[in-house]
Coordinates of C-alpha atoms and ligand atoms in Angstrom, one line a residue:
Chain A
X1 CA 14.6 -17.2 6.9
X2 CA 15.6 -14.0 9.1
X3 CA 15.6 -10.3 9.4
X4 CA 18.9 -8.3 10.0
X5 CA 18.4 -5.0 11.6
X6 CA 21.4 -2.5 10.9
X7 CA 22.7 -0.4 14.1
X8 CA 22.5 3.7 14.3
X9 CA 25.3 4.6 16.8
X10 CA 28.5 6.7 17.3
X11 CA 30.5 3.6 18.7
X12 CA 30.0 4.7 21.7
X13 CA 25.9 4.6 22.4
X14 CA 23.3 3.0 20.9
X15 CA 20.8 5.2 19.2
X16 CA 17.3 4.7 19.9
X17 CA 16.6 4.6 16.2
X18 CA 18.1 1.1 16.4
X19 CA 15.1 -0.2 19.5
X20 CA 12.1 1.5 16.6
X21 CA 13.9 -0.4 13.8
X22 CA 13.7 -3.8 15.4
X23 CA 10.2 -3.0 16.7
X24 CA 9.4 -3.0 12.9
X25 CA 11.6 -5.8 12.0
X26 CA 9.5 -7.9 14.7
X27 CA 6.1 -7.0 12.9
X28 CA 7.6 -9.4 9.7
X29 CA 7.2 -12.1 12.0
X30 CA 11.1 -13.8 11.4
X31 CA 13.6 -14.1 13.8
X32 CA 15.9 -10.4 13.9
X33 CA 19.8 -9.9 14.2
X34 CA 21.8 -7.0 14.6
X35 CA 24.4 -5.9 12.8
X36 CA 26.7 -3.3 14.8
X37 CA 29.6 -1.9 12.7
X38 CA 32.0 0.2 13.6
X39 CA 35.0 0.8 15.5
X40 CA 36.0 0.4 19.1
X41 CA 32.0 -0.4 19.5
X42 CA 31.6 -3.3 21.8
X43 CA 29.7 -1.5 24.3
X44 CA 27.2 -0.6 21.5
X45 CA 27.1 -4.2 20.8
X46 CA 26.4 -5.1 24.2
X47 CA 23.2 -2.5 24.1
X48 CA 22.2 -4.0 21.2
X49 CA 22.2 -7.5 22.6
X50 CA 19.9 -6.3 25.5
X51 CA 17.0 -5.2 23.3
X52 CA 14.0 -7.1 23.6
X53 CA 13.0 -9.5 20.6
X54 CA 16.3 -9.5 18.9
X55 CA 18.2 -13.5 18.6
X56 CA 21.6 -12.4 17.8
X57 CA 24.5 -9.3 17.0
X58 CA 26.8 -9.3 14.9
X59 CA 29.3 -7.1 15.8
X60 CA 32.1 -5.4 12.6
X61 CA 34.2 -3.5 14.5
X62 CA 37.0 -2.2 12.1
X63 CA 38.4 1.0 11.4
X64 CA 36.6 0.7 7.6
X65 CA 33.4 1.0 9.8
X66 CA 34.3 4.1 12.1
X67 CA 32.3 6.9 10.1
X68 CA 30.0 3.9 8.6
X69 CA 31.1 5.5 5.2
X70 CA 28.5 3.9 2.6
X71 CA 31.1 2.6 0.2
X72 CA 32.2 -0.1 3.2
X73 CA 28.9 -0.6 4.5
X74 CA 27.6 -1.7 1.4
X75 CA 30.2 -4.6 1.1
X76 CA 30.1 -5.7 4.6
X77 CA 26.0 -6.0 4.0
X78 CA 26.1 -7.5 1.0
X79 CA 28.5 -9.9 2.6
X80 CA 25.8 -10.5 4.8
X81 CA 22.7 -10.4 2.9
X82 CA 23.0 -14.2 1.3
X83 CA 21.7 -15.5 5.1
X84 CA 18.9 -12.8 5.4
X85 CA 15.6 -12.1 3.7
X86 CA 14.4 -8.6 5.0
X87 CA 17.3 -6.2 5.8
X88 CA 16.3 -2.7 7.4
X89 CA 17.6 0.4 8.8
X90 CA 16.6 3.6 10.4
X91 CA 15.9 6.3 7.9
X92 CA 18.7 8.3 9.6
X93 CA 21.4 10.2 7.7
X94 CA 23.5 6.8 8.0
X95 CA 20.7 4.6 6.8
X96 CA 19.7 6.5 4.0
X97 CA 23.0 6.9 2.4
X98 CA 24.2 3.3 3.1
X99 CA 20.8 1.3 2.3
X100 CA 19.9 2.1 -1.5
X101 CA 23.5 0.8 -2.2
X102 CA 22.9 -2.1 -0.7
X103 CA 19.5 -2.4 -2.6
X104 CA 20.9 -2.0 -5.8
X105 CA 24.2 -4.0 -4.8
X106 CA 21.7 -6.8 -4.7
X107 CA 19.7 -5.8 -7.4
X108 CA 16.1 -5.0 -5.3
X109 CA 14.1 -2.0 -5.0
X110 CA 13.9 -0.1 -1.4
X111 CA 11.2 0.7 0.2
X112 CA 12.3 3.8 1.8
X113 CA 11.0 5.9 5.4
X114 CA 7.8 2.7 5.9
X115 CA 5.3 4.2 8.3
X116 CA 3.5 0.5 9.2
X117 CA 4.1 -3.1 8.2
X118 CA 0.7 -4.6 7.3
X119 CA 2.1 -7.6 6.2
X120 CA 5.8 -9.5 5.9
X121 CA 5.6 -8.5 2.4
X122 CA 3.1 -5.0 2.3
X123 CA 3.8 -1.8 3.7
X124 CA 2.8 1.7 4.1
X125 CA 5.0 4.7 3.3
X126 CA 4.3 8.3 3.0
X127 CA 4.8 10.1 -0.6
X128 CA 3.9 14.1 -2.0
X129 CA 5.5 15.3 1.5
X130 CA 3.1 13.0 3.3
X131 CA 0.4 14.5 1.5
X132 CA -0.7 11.0 0.3
X133 CA 0.1 7.0 1.8
X134 CA 0.9 4.3 -0.5
X135 CA 0.6 1.1 0.1
X136 CA 3.3 -1.2 -1.4
X137 CA 4.0 -4.7 -1.7
X138 CA 7.1 -6.1 -2.4
X139 CA 8.3 -9.0 -5.2
X140 CA 9.2 -12.1 -3.6
X141 CA 13.4 -12.0 -3.0
X142 CA 15.2 -10.1 -0.7
X143 CA 13.6 -6.7 1.0
X144 CA 15.7 -4.1 1.7
X145 CA 13.7 -1.4 3.7
X146 CA 14.4 1.8 5.8
X147 CA 11.5 2.5 8.2
X148 CA 10.5 6.0 9.5
X149 CA 11.7 6.0 13.3
X150 CA 9.1 8.4 14.3
X151 CA 6.1 5.9 13.6
X152 CA 7.8 3.4 15.7
X153 CA 7.5 2.6 19.5
X154 CA 11.3 1.5 20.8
X155 CA 11.5 -2.5 22.0
X156 CA 12.9 -2.3 25.8
X157 CA 15.6 -3.8 27.2
X158 CA 14.8 -6.8 28.4
X159 CA 17.0 -9.0 26.2
X160 CA 19.9 -10.7 26.5
X161 CA 21.3 -11.9 22.9
X162 CA 24.3 -13.5 21.9
X163 CA 27.2 -11.1 20.2
X164 CA 29.0 -13.0 17.6
X165 CA 31.6 -10.9 15.6
X166 CA 32.2 -11.2 12.2
X167 CA 34.6 -10.5 10.0
X168 CA 34.9 -7.2 7.7
X169 CA 34.7 -7.1 4.1
X170 CA 36.9 -6.1 1.4
X171 CA 37.6 -1.6 1.6
X172 CA 36.9 -0.6 -1.7
X173 CA 39.1 2.7 -0.4
X174 CA 36.9 5.1 -2.7
X175 CA 36.2 7.3 0.2
X176 CA 37.6 8.6 3.7
X177 CA 36.5 10.9 6.3
X178 CA 37.9 13.5 6.6
X179 CA 36.1 15.8 9.7
X180 CA 33.1 16.7 11.5
X181 CA 30.9 19.3 12.9
X182 CA 28.5 18.2 14.9
X183 CA 26.6 20.5 17.3
X184 CA 27.0 20.3 20.5
X185 CA 23.9 20.6 23.1
X186 CA 22.9 19.2 26.3
X187 CA 19.2 19.3 25.0
X188 CA 17.3 15.5 24.5
X189 CA 18.3 14.9 20.2
X190 CA 15.2 16.1 18.1
X191 CA 14.0 12.7 16.5
X192 CA 13.9 11.1 20.4
X193 CA 12.6 14.8 22.7
X194 CA 9.5 14.2 24.3
X195 CA 9.2 18.4 23.7
X196 CA 10.1 20.3 20.6
X197 CA 10.0 24.0 20.3
X198 CA 10.4 25.2 16.8
X199 CA 11.1 28.2 15.5
X200 CA 10.9 29.7 11.8
X201 CA 11.6 33.1 9.9
X202 CA 9.4 35.2 12.3
X203 CA 12.3 34.6 14.9
X204 CA 14.6 37.3 13.1
X205 CA 17.6 36.3 14.4
X206 CA 20.0 33.6 15.8
X207 CA 19.8 35.9 19.0
X208 CA 16.3 35.2 19.5
X209 CA 15.9 31.7 19.2
X210 CA 17.7 32.1 22.9
X211 CA 14.4 33.2 23.6
X212 CA 13.4 29.7 22.7
X213 CA 16.1 28.3 25.0
X214 CA 15.0 29.6 28.0
X215 CA 12.0 28.1 27.6
X216 CA 12.8 25.1 26.0
X217 CA 15.1 24.6 29.7
X218 CA 11.9 24.5 31.7
X219 CA 10.6 21.9 29.7
X220 CA 13.5 20.2 28.6
X221 CA 12.7 20.2 25.2
X222 CA 14.5 20.1 22.2
X223 CA 14.6 23.1 19.9
X224 CA 13.7 22.8 15.8
X225 CA 13.7 25.1 13.2
X226 CA 12.0 25.4 9.7
X227 CA 14.1 25.8 6.8
X228 CA 13.5 29.1 6.2
X229 CA 15.5 29.5 9.7
X230 CA 18.3 27.5 8.8
X231 CA 18.6 29.0 5.5
X232 CA 18.8 32.4 7.3
X233 CA 21.5 30.8 9.5
X234 CA 20.3 31.5 12.4
X235 CA 20.8 27.8 13.5
X236 CA 22.6 25.0 12.0
X237 CA 20.9 22.9 9.2
X238 CA 20.7 19.5 11.6
X239 CA 17.7 22.0 13.5
X240 CA 15.6 21.3 10.3
X241 CA 12.1 20.0 11.1
X242 CA 10.3 18.7 7.4
X243 CA 9.9 16.7 4.3
X244 CA 13.7 17.2 3.6
X245 CA 14.8 17.7 7.1
X246 CA 14.1 15.4 10.7
X247 CA 10.9 13.8 11.0
X248 CA 9.6 14.3 14.5
X249 CA 6.3 13.2 16.6
X250 CA 6.3 14.2 20.1
X251 CA 4.2 14.8 22.3
X252 CA 4.4 18.3 22.0
X253 CA 5.6 20.4 19.1
X254 CA 5.2 24.2 19.9
X255 CA 5.7 26.0 16.4
X256 CA 6.7 29.5 16.7
X257 CA 6.9 32.4 14.2
X258 CA 6.1 29.2 11.1
X259 CA 3.9 29.3 8.8
X260 CA 3.1 25.9 7.9
X261 CA 4.0 25.0 4.7
X262 CA 3.6 21.7 3.4
X263 CA 6.8 21.0 3.7
X264 CA 7.4 21.9 7.2
X265 CA 4.3 19.9 8.0
X266 CA 5.4 17.0 7.3
X267 CA 7.6 16.7 9.4
X268 CA 5.7 17.3 12.4
X269 CA 2.0 16.7 11.8
X270 CA 2.0 13.1 13.7
X271 CA 3.0 15.1 17.0
X272 CA 0.3 14.1 19.5
X273 CA 0.1 17.9 20.5
X274 CA 0.6 20.6 18.2
X275 CA 0.9 24.2 19.2
X276 CA 1.4 27.4 16.9
X277 CA 2.4 30.6 18.2
X278 CA 2.0 33.5 15.0
X279 CA 1.0 36.8 14.6
X280 CA -1.2 35.6 11.2
X281 CA -4.4 34.5 12.2
X282 CA -4.6 33.1 8.6
X283 CA -1.2 31.2 8.5
X284 CA -1.8 27.7 7.7
X285 CA -0.2 26.4 10.6
X286 CA -3.1 26.9 12.6
X287 CA -4.8 24.2 10.5
X288 CA -3.3 21.4 12.2
X289 CA -2.6 22.9 15.8
X290 CA -4.5 22.1 18.6
X291 CA -4.1 25.1 20.6
X292 CA -3.2 28.3 19.1
X293 CA -2.4 31.8 20.3
X294 CA -2.8 34.2 17.6
X295 CA -0.2 37.1 18.5
X296 CA 3.6 38.5 18.7
X297 CA 5.8 35.9 19.9
X298 CA 8.1 38.1 21.6
X299 CA 5.8 38.9 24.0
X300 CA 3.6 35.2 24.0
X301 CA 7.4 33.6 24.6
X302 CA 8.1 35.5 28.0
X303 CA 4.8 35.3 28.9
X304 CA 4.6 31.6 28.9
X305 CA 8.0 31.2 30.8
X306 CA 6.5 33.4 33.6
X307 CA 3.8 31.1 33.6
X308 CA 6.0 28.2 34.0
X309 CA 8.3 30.1 35.9
X310 CA 4.9 31.1 38.6
X311 CA 3.8 27.6 38.3
X312 CA 7.3 25.8 39.7
X313 CA 8.7 24.5 36.0
Chain B
X1 CA 36.1 16.9 -17.1
X2 CA 32.1 16.1 -18.0
X3 CA 29.2 16.8 -15.3
X4 CA 25.6 14.6 -15.6
X5 CA 23.1 16.1 -13.9
X6 CA 20.0 14.2 -13.9
X7 CA 16.5 16.0 -13.7
X8 CA 13.2 15.0 -12.8
X9 CA 9.8 16.0 -13.9
X10 CA 7.6 16.4 -10.3
X11 CA 4.7 18.1 -9.6
X12 CA 5.5 21.9 -8.0
X13 CA 6.5 22.0 -4.7
X14 CA 4.0 24.4 -4.3
X15 CA 0.8 22.4 -4.8
X16 CA -0.6 20.2 -2.5
X17 CA -1.3 17.0 -4.2
X18 CA -4.8 15.5 -4.2
X19 CA -5.8 11.7 -4.0
X20 CA -7.5 10.6 -6.7
X21 CA -11.2 9.2 -4.8
X22 CA -10.4 5.3 -6.6
X23 CA -7.0 5.3 -4.3
X24 CA -5.4 4.3 -7.6
X25 CA -3.0 7.2 -7.3
X26 CA -2.5 11.5 -7.1
X27 CA -4.3 13.8 -9.6
X28 CA -1.4 15.2 -11.7
X29 CA -4.4 16.5 -14.5
X30 CA -4.0 19.8 -14.8
X31 CA -1.1 20.4 -11.9
X32 CA 1.6 22.6 -12.5
X33 CA 4.7 20.6 -13.1
X34 CA 8.4 21.6 -12.8
X35 CA 11.8 20.8 -12.5
X36 CA 12.8 19.0 -8.7
X37 CA 14.2 21.5 -6.7
X38 CA 16.8 19.6 -5.5
X39 CA 18.0 19.1 -9.5
X40 CA 17.7 22.9 -9.8
X41 CA 19.9 23.0 -7.1
X42 CA 22.4 20.6 -8.8
X43 CA 22.2 22.3 -11.9
X44 CA 23.7 25.1 -10.2
X45 CA 26.1 23.6 -8.7
X46 CA 27.3 21.7 -12.7
X47 CA 27.1 25.2 -14.1
X48 CA 29.5 27.2 -11.6
X49 CA 32.1 24.0 -11.8
X50 CA 31.7 24.8 -15.7
X51 CA 32.3 28.2 -15.0
X52 CA 35.2 27.6 -12.4
X53 CA 37.1 25.7 -15.5
X54 CA 36.7 22.2 -13.5
X55 CA 34.0 21.2 -15.9
X56 CA 34.3 21.0 -19.5
X57 CA 30.2 20.1 -20.5
X58 CA 27.2 19.9 -18.2
X59 CA 24.7 17.1 -19.6
X60 CA 21.1 17.2 -18.5
X61 CA 19.3 13.8 -18.8
X62 CA 15.3 13.3 -17.9
X63 CA 13.7 9.8 -17.8
X64 CA 10.1 10.1 -18.4
X65 CA 7.0 11.2 -20.6
X66 CA 7.9 13.3 -23.7
X67 CA 6.6 16.4 -21.2
X68 CA 9.9 16.2 -19.4
X69 CA 11.8 17.7 -22.1
X70 CA 11.0 20.9 -20.8
X71 CA 12.6 20.0 -17.6
X72 CA 15.5 19.6 -19.8
X73 CA 14.9 22.8 -21.8
X74 CA 14.9 24.6 -18.3
X75 CA 18.1 23.1 -17.6
X76 CA 19.7 24.5 -20.5
X77 CA 18.2 27.9 -20.2
X78 CA 20.2 27.5 -16.9
X79 CA 22.7 27.2 -19.0
X80 CA 23.4 23.6 -19.4
X81 CA 25.3 22.2 -22.7
X82 CA 23.1 20.1 -24.2
X83 CA 20.3 17.0 -23.3
X84 CA 19.6 13.4 -23.1
X85 CA 15.7 12.4 -22.9
X86 CA 14.8 9.0 -22.4
X87 CA 10.9 8.4 -22.8
X88 CA 9.0 6.6 -20.8
X89 CA 5.5 6.9 -19.9
X90 CA 4.4 5.5 -15.8
X91 CA 6.5 5.0 -12.6
X92 CA 10.2 4.9 -13.3
X93 CA 11.5 3.1 -10.1
X94 CA 14.6 4.9 -8.4
X95 CA 16.5 1.5 -9.7
X96 CA 15.3 1.9 -13.2
X97 CA 16.1 5.1 -13.1
X98 CA 19.8 4.2 -12.2
X99 CA 20.2 1.6 -14.5
X100 CA 19.9 3.9 -17.6
X101 CA 22.3 6.5 -15.8
X102 CA 24.9 4.2 -15.1
X103 CA 24.1 3.3 -18.8
X104 CA 24.3 6.8 -19.9
X105 CA 27.3 7.0 -17.6
X106 CA 29.7 4.6 -19.3
X107 CA 28.7 6.1 -22.7
X108 CA 29.5 9.5 -21.7
X109 CA 32.2 8.9 -19.1
X110 CA 31.5 11.7 -16.8
X111 CA 34.1 12.9 -14.0
X112 CA 30.6 13.4 -11.9
X113 CA 27.5 12.9 -11.7
X114 CA 24.9 15.4 -9.6
X115 CA 21.8 14.3 -8.5
X116 CA 19.3 15.8 -6.5
X117 CA 18.9 14.1 -2.8
X118 CA 15.5 13.3 -3.0
X119 CA 12.7 13.6 -5.8
X120 CA 9.7 15.7 -4.0
X121 CA 7.2 13.2 -5.6
X122 CA 8.2 9.5 -4.4
X123 CA 10.4 10.7 -1.7
X124 CA 12.8 7.9 -2.1
X125 CA 15.9 9.4 -1.6
X126 CA 17.4 6.4 -3.3
X127 CA 18.6 6.9 -7.2
X128 CA 22.4 8.7 -6.5
X129 CA 23.1 6.1 -4.0
X130 CA 21.8 3.3 -6.2
X131 CA 23.7 4.7 -9.9
X132 CA 26.7 5.1 -7.0
X133 CA 26.4 1.1 -6.0
X134 CA 26.0 0.1 -9.8
X135 CA 29.0 1.7 -11.2
X136 CA 31.0 0.9 -7.8
X137 CA 31.8 4.7 -7.4
X138 CA 32.0 6.6 -4.2
X139 CA 29.1 9.2 -3.1
X140 CA 28.7 12.2 -1.5
X141 CA 25.1 12.2 -0.8
X142 CA 23.4 15.7 1.3
X143 CA 25.8 18.0 -0.3
X144 CA 26.5 21.3 1.7
X145 CA 29.6 22.3 -0.4
X146 CA 31.7 20.8 -2.4
X147 CA 35.7 21.5 -3.3
X148 CA 37.1 19.7 -6.5
X149 CA 41.0 18.8 -5.7
X150 CA 43.4 16.8 -8.1
X151 CA 41.4 13.4 -9.3
X152 CA 39.0 13.8 -5.4
X153 CA 36.7 15.8 -4.4
X154 CA 35.4 17.0 -0.8
X155 CA 32.1 17.1 0.2
X156 CA 30.8 18.7 2.9
X157 CA 27.3 17.0 4.1
X158 CA 24.9 17.4 6.0
X159 CA 24.3 14.9 8.6
X160 CA 21.7 14.3 11.9
X161 CA 24.1 15.7 14.2
X162 CA 26.0 18.7 12.0
X163 CA 28.7 18.3 9.0
X164 CA 30.4 15.8 8.1
X165 CA 33.6 16.4 5.2
X166 CA 34.4 13.6 3.1
X167 CA 37.1 13.0 -0.1
X168 CA 36.0 11.0 -2.5
X169 CA 37.8 9.5 -5.8
X170 CA 37.0 11.0 -9.2
X171 CA 34.7 9.5 -10.9
X172 CA 31.9 10.0 -8.4
X173 CA 28.5 10.7 -7.5
X174 CA 27.0 13.8 -5.8
X175 CA 23.5 14.3 -4.0
X176 CA 22.4 18.0 -3.4
X177 CA 21.1 19.5 -0.2
X178 CA 19.0 22.7 -0.2
X179 CA 22.1 24.6 1.2
X180 CA 24.6 23.9 -1.4
X181 CA 23.6 26.9 -3.5
X182 CA 20.8 29.6 -5.1
X183 CA 20.0 28.4 -8.2
X184 CA 19.7 30.9 -10.8
X185 CA 16.9 32.0 -13.1
X186 CA 17.2 31.8 -16.8
X187 CA 17.3 34.7 -18.4
X188 CA 14.8 35.6 -21.7
X189 CA 18.0 35.2 -23.9
X190 CA 19.4 32.3 -22.6
X191 CA 16.0 30.4 -22.8
X192 CA 15.7 31.4 -26.7
X193 CA 19.2 30.1 -27.2
X194 CA 18.3 26.9 -24.8
X195 CA 15.8 25.9 -27.7
X196 CA 18.5 25.8 -30.1
X197 CA 20.9 23.4 -28.0
X198 CA 20.3 19.6 -28.9
X199 CA 18.5 17.3 -27.1
X200 CA 19.1 13.8 -27.9
X201 CA 15.9 11.3 -27.9
X202 CA 16.1 7.9 -26.5
X203 CA 14.3 4.9 -25.1
X204 CA 15.4 3.1 -21.8
X205 CA 15.5 -0.3 -24.5
X206 CA 18.3 1.2 -26.0
X207 CA 20.1 1.1 -22.8
X208 CA 18.7 -2.7 -22.4
X209 CA 16.8 -1.3 -18.9
X210 CA 13.2 -2.4 -18.6
X211 CA 11.4 -0.2 -16.3
X212 CA 8.4 -2.4 -15.2
X213 CA 8.1 -1.3 -11.4
X214 CA 8.9 -4.5 -9.4
X215 CA 6.7 -2.7 -6.5
X216 CA 3.5 -3.5 -6.8
X217 CA 1.3 -0.3 -5.5
X218 CA -1.7 -1.8 -3.7
X219 CA -3.6 1.8 -2.7
X220 CA -2.6 5.2 -2.4
X221 CA -4.9 7.0 0.7
X222 CA -4.8 10.3 2.5
X223 CA -3.3 10.7 5.5
X224 CA -5.1 10.9 8.8
X225 CA -6.2 14.1 9.1
X226 CA -5.9 16.6 11.9
X227 CA -8.4 18.8 13.3
X228 CA -8.0 22.6 13.7
X229 CA -8.0 23.3 17.6
X230 CA -9.0 26.4 19.3
X231 CA -7.4 29.8 19.2
X232 CA -6.3 31.2 23.1
X233 CA -6.5 34.4 23.8
X234 CA -3.2 34.6 26.6
X235 CA -0.3 32.6 27.1
X236 CA -1.5 31.7 30.6
X237 CA -4.3 30.3 29.1
X238 CA -2.5 28.0 27.0
X239 CA 0.1 27.1 29.7
X240 CA -3.4 25.8 31.2
X241 CA -4.6 23.8 28.2
X242 CA -1.1 22.3 27.8
X243 CA -1.2 21.3 31.9
X244 CA -4.6 19.9 31.1
X245 CA -3.4 17.8 28.5
X246 CA -1.2 16.1 30.3
X247 CA 2.2 17.1 28.0
X248 CA 4.1 19.5 30.1
Ligands
FAD1 C1 12.3 21.3 -2.1 C2 11.7 21.7 -0.4 C3 11.9 21.2 0.2 C4 11.9 21.8 1.4 N1 12.3 21.2 3.1 C5 11.9 21.8 4.0 C6 11.9 21.3 5.4 O1 12.0 20.3 5.3 N2 11.1 22.2 6.1 C7 10.7 23.1 6.6 O2 10.5 24.0 7.6 N3 10.8 24.0 5.0 C8 11.0 23.0 4.0 N4 11.1 23.9 2.5 C9 10.8 25.6 2.7 C10 9.0 25.9 3.3 O3 8.5 25.4 1.7 C11 8.9 27.3 3.6 O4 9.7 27.6 3.0 C12 9.8 27.1 5.1 O5 9.0 26.0 5.6 C13 9.4 28.5 5.5 O6 9.7 29.1 7.2 P1 8.9 29.6 8.2 O7 7.4 29.1 8.5 O8 10.0 30.2 9.4 O9 9.2 30.9 7.6 P2 7.9 32.0 6.7 O10 6.7 31.4 5.9 O11 8.2 33.7 6.4 O12 6.8 32.3 7.9 C14 6.9 32.8 9.0 C15 6.1 32.7 9.9 O13 6.4 34.0 11.2 C16 5.1 34.5 11.3 N5 5.7 36.2 12.2 C17 6.4 36.4 11.7 N6 6.9 37.9 12.9 C18 6.1 37.2 13.8 C19 6.0 37.2 15.6 N7 7.0 38.6 15.5 N8 5.3 36.7 15.7 C20 4.8 35.7 15.8 N9 4.7 35.1 14.0 C21 5.3 35.8 13.9 C22 4.7 34.8 10.2 O14 3.4 35.5 10.4 C23 4.8 33.8 9.3 O15 3.7 32.8 9.3 C24 11.0 23.3 1.8 C25 11.5 24.0 0.5 C26 11.5 23.3 -0.8 C27 11.1 23.9 -1.9
AMP2 N1 13.0 9.8 -14.3 C1 14.2 10.9 -13.2 N2 15.0 11.4 -14.5 C2 15.6 11.9 -14.0 N3 16.4 12.1 -12.9 C3 15.5 11.3 -12.0 C4 14.4 10.7 -11.9 N4 14.3 10.1 -10.9 C5 15.4 10.4 -10.1 N5 16.3 11.5 -10.8 C6 17.2 11.6 -10.0 O1 17.3 10.7 -8.9 C7 17.5 12.1 -7.5 C8 16.7 11.3 -6.6 O2 15.5 11.1 -6.9 P1 15.0 9.7 -5.9 O3 15.7 8.9 -5.5 O4 13.3 9.2 -6.6 O5 14.3 10.9 -4.9 C9 16.4 12.7 -8.2 O6 16.4 14.4 -7.7 C10 16.6 13.3 -9.6 O7 18.3 14.1 -9.3

């Protein structure tokens, strides 16, 4: 049978979370179809059709899916489910929102945030903030899975699958979209950036995040934060990295004024290289850091910036 | 309207778990347990709705061992009116929890169920959404702010790109995110009072739900360990190392 991947997108661009989820789906060994549900999102379907390994793209273009509200998404995915053996979505705020509804509707358990596919019915996933990794086997029947995208490499875009329109399912009209306040930034997205600089309570204010921004400009880095920095209002909520925020695994993660609580480490400890800048030598963040700088961030960050400038960055 | 708040007994968030040597699970013997932090936020929000006159009664429900009674008492000490303990040993998966909660909702007919977005032990982030689907109700997950209207509720949600507001018809399901509120502490007099509040004891069978896990856990292992690296003296040295490592 076939696997269905639900695409992540904003009606104009396909997000690379989709290419990573396709990579996970291909490991199940079955043909992969991608569902693009949205409004005026033909361009997204065309981009999905290029993802390597995808056999077919289903396009459900309807106002009901413009914001991927979970109630109509559940109806749509459930209407397509009879043709599929596995349904996968990225563990984004959208995927986490609609997928458990689909699982409940199909009366099957959901496997959340898989890190690895061991065999077509056996998966590894993190529990207890990533302090333990469980290997679970799914019983016979349909599989509903969300994928931790930081754990998979995106497939390339060298394919050319056909795009087929599918009709919208009935909209239960239980919910409606009111508005959105999206953080605008010229920087790379946290979950796809190669370099991330995150600030914690040690930054002391939102103003001081400008220090990190200057450094980020030089390194083309994304900016992240600890929960404490978000709670204090220094930066918006979508900057939060951690167990209950975004899970990231960039090539380089620079933690500035962050102590390294379990919940923060859960979101970044799979980064390739970790740097910690903290004035407290005992801070737990140093236990996972490849390079540590013990000192005052208000001196260290400008010094780093100067050194980079000297080297022509 | 009534508000139901499901509260889960989990390992305290400050405790770092140890995986058992035989890889059968994590060691919970003599470990400090507490209410799931997101559920404290859910209880607090329900209480605020009652204090504003939007809710008439707040019912705390827990599915778990006898000791989950303590978690319900914590909710009662914060101010919830009564509790329901559904006694079940071992792992109860989110789908089974959702089925039990559905049966309770059919009995109690709440206007709102407020759950945590995620239990910090299984990290599933499923139960509220599953309950919503089983009941055919709308959901506002990862709530940042609530506003009750006439027959509806506006939920401002934390999403990947920022904040989103949706409007839901009541009855509805809400799951809490970290910044919805700051939960209160229970005062001593309220802890005493909580001891007298009613807690009904039930079993999954009372609701016709089989809690046998469907997923088979083959193994629970330690994650790969990172080695602590080197401490450097200057920012210039750090930049040098990062260039050597080829990451900048
Ligand atoms: C249910 C739950 C979920 C959570 N989820 C998350 C999550 O997803 N992500 C997350 O990050 N946290 C999360 N937390 C919170 C977590 O437990 C910590 O409280 C938080 O990560 C601490 O943030 P921090 O390191 O910025 O602050 P602190 O722990 O206060 O650390 C600040 C650090 O800055 C250093 N510092 C101060 N001034 C300077 C200076 N001038 N120069 C250099 N260093 C300086 C200090 O030495 C200290 O180490 C969660 C908690 C709970 C209960
Ligand atoms: N055994 C349980 N008893 C009561 N509430 C639960 C239980 N399991 C999950 N919940 C609720 O569902 C939320 C999400 O849990 P989960 O889907 O397991 O991450 C929790 O924050 C609780 O509000």
